[in-house]
Amino acid sequence: QLQLVESGGGLVQPGGSLRLSCAASGFTLDYYSIGWFRQAPGKEREGVSCIRGADGTTYYADFVKGRFTSSRDNANNTVYLQMNSLKPEDTAVYYCAADFPDTATAQAMCLPYYFNSWGQGTQVTVSS
């Protein structure tokens, strides 16, 4: 059974940093496509960053480009989302997701319906 567990969320001041982790069990992350999504209260879940399983290419949404970095640690079967220069509008529950690789680009796959396996989410709050 594929399982994903996020951790690393919390309360941080504007301009601060957090690193989210997404640990996988029941499967090897190496070749899977991975997505980071977030959902703020009253808003739809949106794609933050997605890593294409076939070749590792990574997509970042415009609102996080230059501030967030996704990475994959195959040895530990974990994916990370490094978040820097956090803003109050980054406040949301952050989710990681995984699915089998296919031919879609990293940008095209960065939609919630594309992924079948999800973690439980971790709350990120950016506030002074």
mmCIF file of C-alpha atoms in Angstrom:
data_model
loop_
_atom_site.group_PDB
_atom_site.id
_atom_site.type_symbol
_atom_site.label_atom_id
_atom_site.label_comp_id
_atom_site.label_asym_id
_atom_site.label_seq_id
_atom_site.Cartn_x
_atom_site.Cartn_y
_atom_site.Cartn_z
ATOM 1 C CA GLN A 1 0.000 0.000 0.000
ATOM 2 C CA LEU A 2 1.382 3.360 -1.012
ATOM 3 C CA GLN A 3 1.689 5.746 1.894
ATOM 4 C CA LEU A 4 2.956 9.297 2.079
ATOM 5 C CA VAL A 5 3.567 11.183 5.304
ATOM 6 C CA GLU A 6 4.313 14.917 5.336
ATOM 7 C CA SER A 7 6.073 16.718 8.136
ATOM 8 C CA GLY A 8 7.845 19.989 8.757
ATOM 9 C CA GLY A 9 4.975 22.435 8.792
ATOM 10 C CA GLY A 10 4.532 25.066 11.455
ATOM 11 C CA LEU A 11 4.302 28.759 12.245
ATOM 12 C CA VAL A 12 6.907 31.042 10.713
ATOM 13 C CA GLN A 13 7.284 34.786 10.371
ATOM 14 C CA PRO A 14 7.131 36.466 6.964
ATOM 15 C CA GLY A 15 10.474 36.146 5.236
ATOM 16 C CA GLY A 16 11.283 32.946 7.093
ATOM 17 C CA SER A 17 11.908 29.432 5.844
ATOM 18 C CA LEU A 18 10.561 25.951 6.339
ATOM 19 C CA ARG A 19 11.436 22.598 4.864
ATOM 20 C CA LEU A 20 8.643 20.116 4.326
ATOM 21 C CA SER A 21 9.357 16.414 4.073
ATOM 22 C CA CYS A 22 7.308 13.727 2.401
ATOM 23 C CA ALA A 23 8.317 10.208 3.365
ATOM 24 C CA ALA A 24 7.090 7.326 1.238
ATOM 25 C CA SER A 25 6.468 3.739 2.260
ATOM 26 C CA GLY A 26 5.154 0.789 0.360
ATOM 27 C CA PHE A 27 6.834 1.886 -2.853
ATOM 28 C CA THR A 28 10.050 3.435 -4.121
ATOM 29 C CA LEU A 29 9.798 7.102 -4.995
ATOM 30 C CA ASP A 30 12.600 7.014 -7.561
ATOM 31 C CA TYR A 31 10.504 6.693 -10.690
ATOM 32 C CA TYR A 32 7.229 8.140 -9.530
ATOM 33 C CA SER A 33 5.984 11.565 -10.362
ATOM 34 C CA ILE A 34 5.706 13.686 -7.234
ATOM 35 C CA GLY A 35 3.556 16.702 -6.607
ATOM 36 C CA TRP A 36 3.400 19.314 -3.881
ATOM 37 C CA PHE A 37 0.020 20.995 -3.517
ATOM 38 C CA ARG A 38 -1.538 23.405 -1.089
ATOM 39 C CA GLN A 39 -5.001 24.376 -0.032
ATOM 40 C CA ALA A 40 -5.886 27.535 1.824
ATOM 41 C CA PRO A 41 -9.221 27.939 3.632
ATOM 42 C CA GLY A 42 -12.013 28.556 1.166
ATOM 43 C CA LYS A 43 -9.791 27.972 -1.841
ATOM 44 C CA GLU A 44 -9.239 25.105 -4.215
ATOM 45 C CA ARG A 45 -6.203 22.874 -3.950
ATOM 46 C CA GLU A 46 -3.456 24.170 -6.227
ATOM 47 C CA GLY A 47 -0.214 22.809 -7.584
ATOM 48 C CA VAL A 48 2.958 24.247 -6.074
ATOM 49 C CA SER A 49 5.666 22.091 -7.638
ATOM 50 C CA CYS A 50 5.768 18.810 -9.502
ATOM 51 C CA ILE A 51 8.626 16.495 -10.375
ATOM 52 C CA ARG A 52 8.257 14.380 -13.477
ATOM 53 C CA GLY A 53 9.104 10.773 -12.680
ATOM 54 C CA ALA A 54 10.413 9.906 -16.146
ATOM 55 C CA ASP A 55 13.274 12.407 -16.177
ATOM 56 C CA GLY A 56 13.196 14.450 -12.979
ATOM 57 C CA THR A 57 12.206 17.721 -14.613
ATOM 58 C CA THR A 58 10.552 20.035 -12.136
ATOM 59 C CA TYR A 59 7.785 22.567 -12.505
ATOM 60 C CA TYR A 60 7.148 25.449 -10.130
ATOM 61 C CA ALA A 61 4.046 27.565 -10.023
ATOM 62 C CA ASP A 62 4.741 31.226 -10.735
ATOM 63 C CA PHE A 63 3.758 32.257 -7.219
ATOM 64 C CA VAL A 64 6.614 30.185 -5.693
ATOM 65 C CA LYS A 65 9.216 30.331 -8.430
ATOM 66 C CA GLY A 66 12.545 31.491 -7.062
ATOM 67 C CA ARG A 67 11.451 30.907 -3.465
ATOM 68 C CA PHE A 68 10.617 27.183 -3.236
ATOM 69 C CA THR A 69 12.756 24.223 -4.257
ATOM 70 C CA SER A 70 11.704 20.588 -4.595
ATOM 71 C CA SER A 71 14.205 17.798 -4.234
ATOM 72 C CA ARG A 72 14.224 14.046 -4.049
ATOM 73 C CA ASP A 73 16.366 11.914 -1.715
ATOM 74 C CA ASN A 74 16.127 8.452 -3.191
ATOM 75 C CA ALA A 75 18.310 6.879 -0.510
ATOM 76 C CA ASN A 76 15.794 7.900 2.145
ATOM 77 C CA ASN A 77 12.736 7.558 -0.072
ATOM 78 C CA THR A 78 11.802 11.117 0.801
ATOM 79 C CA VAL A 79 10.919 14.246 -1.119
ATOM 80 C CA TYR A 80 11.478 17.741 0.235
ATOM 81 C CA LEU A 81 10.023 21.162 -0.376
ATOM 82 C CA GLN A 82 12.351 23.928 0.766
ATOM 83 C CA MET A 83 10.357 27.106 1.224
ATOM 84 C CA ASN A 84 12.199 30.401 1.572
ATOM 85 C CA SER A 85 11.052 34.019 1.738
ATOM 86 C CA LEU A 86 7.670 32.889 2.967
ATOM 87 C CA LYS A 87 4.726 35.255 2.654
ATOM 88 C CA PRO A 88 1.415 35.356 4.542
ATOM 89 C CA GLU A 89 -0.325 34.232 1.347
ATOM 90 C CA ASP A 90 1.672 30.985 1.507
ATOM 91 C CA THR A 91 -0.418 29.986 4.517
ATOM 92 C CA ALA A 92 -2.167 26.712 3.674
ATOM 93 C CA VAL A 93 -2.219 22.987 4.285
ATOM 94 C CA TYR A 94 0.507 21.482 2.131
ATOM 95 C CA TYR A 95 0.157 18.028 0.629
ATOM 96 C CA CYS A 96 2.487 15.738 -1.235
ATOM 97 C CA ALA A 97 1.182 13.310 -3.821
ATOM 98 C CA ALA A 98 2.579 10.559 -6.019
ATOM 99 C CA ASP A 99 1.570 8.668 -9.101
ATOM 100 C CA PHE A 100 2.989 6.529 -11.858
ATOM 101 C CA PRO A 101 5.120 8.373 -14.392
ATOM 102 C CA ASP A 102 3.726 8.957 -17.856
ATOM 103 C CA THR A 103 4.309 11.206 -20.828
ATOM 104 C CA ALA A 104 2.809 14.410 -19.438
ATOM 105 C CA THR A 105 5.125 17.331 -18.762
ATOM 106 C CA ALA A 106 5.807 18.356 -15.193
ATOM 107 C CA GLN A 107 3.616 21.412 -15.669
ATOM 108 C CA ALA A 108 0.755 19.503 -17.279
ATOM 109 C CA MET A 109 0.644 16.943 -14.473
ATOM 110 C CA CYS A 110 0.627 19.515 -11.692
ATOM 111 C CA LEU A 111 -3.100 19.269 -11.144
ATOM 112 C CA PRO A 112 -4.738 17.484 -8.199
ATOM 113 C CA TYR A 113 -6.765 15.061 -10.338
ATOM 114 C CA TYR A 114 -3.556 13.747 -11.832
ATOM 115 C CA PHE A 115 -2.422 12.093 -8.588
ATOM 116 C CA ASN A 116 -3.929 9.120 -6.808
ATOM 117 C CA SER A 117 -1.813 8.766 -3.671
ATOM 118 C CA TRP A 118 -1.858 11.587 -1.119
ATOM 119 C CA GLY A 119 -0.415 12.357 2.245
ATOM 120 C CA GLN A 120 -2.442 13.726 5.130
ATOM 121 C CA GLY A 121 -1.141 17.267 4.797
ATOM 122 C CA THR A 122 0.859 19.573 7.034
ATOM 123 C CA GLN A 123 -0.176 23.076 8.096
ATOM 124 C CA VAL A 124 2.034 26.004 7.188
ATOM 125 C CA THR A 125 1.166 29.346 8.761
ATOM 126 C CA VAL A 126 3.070 32.494 7.864
ATOM 127 C CA SER A 127 2.278 35.263 10.276
ATOM 128 C CA SER A 128 3.952 37.874 12.430
#
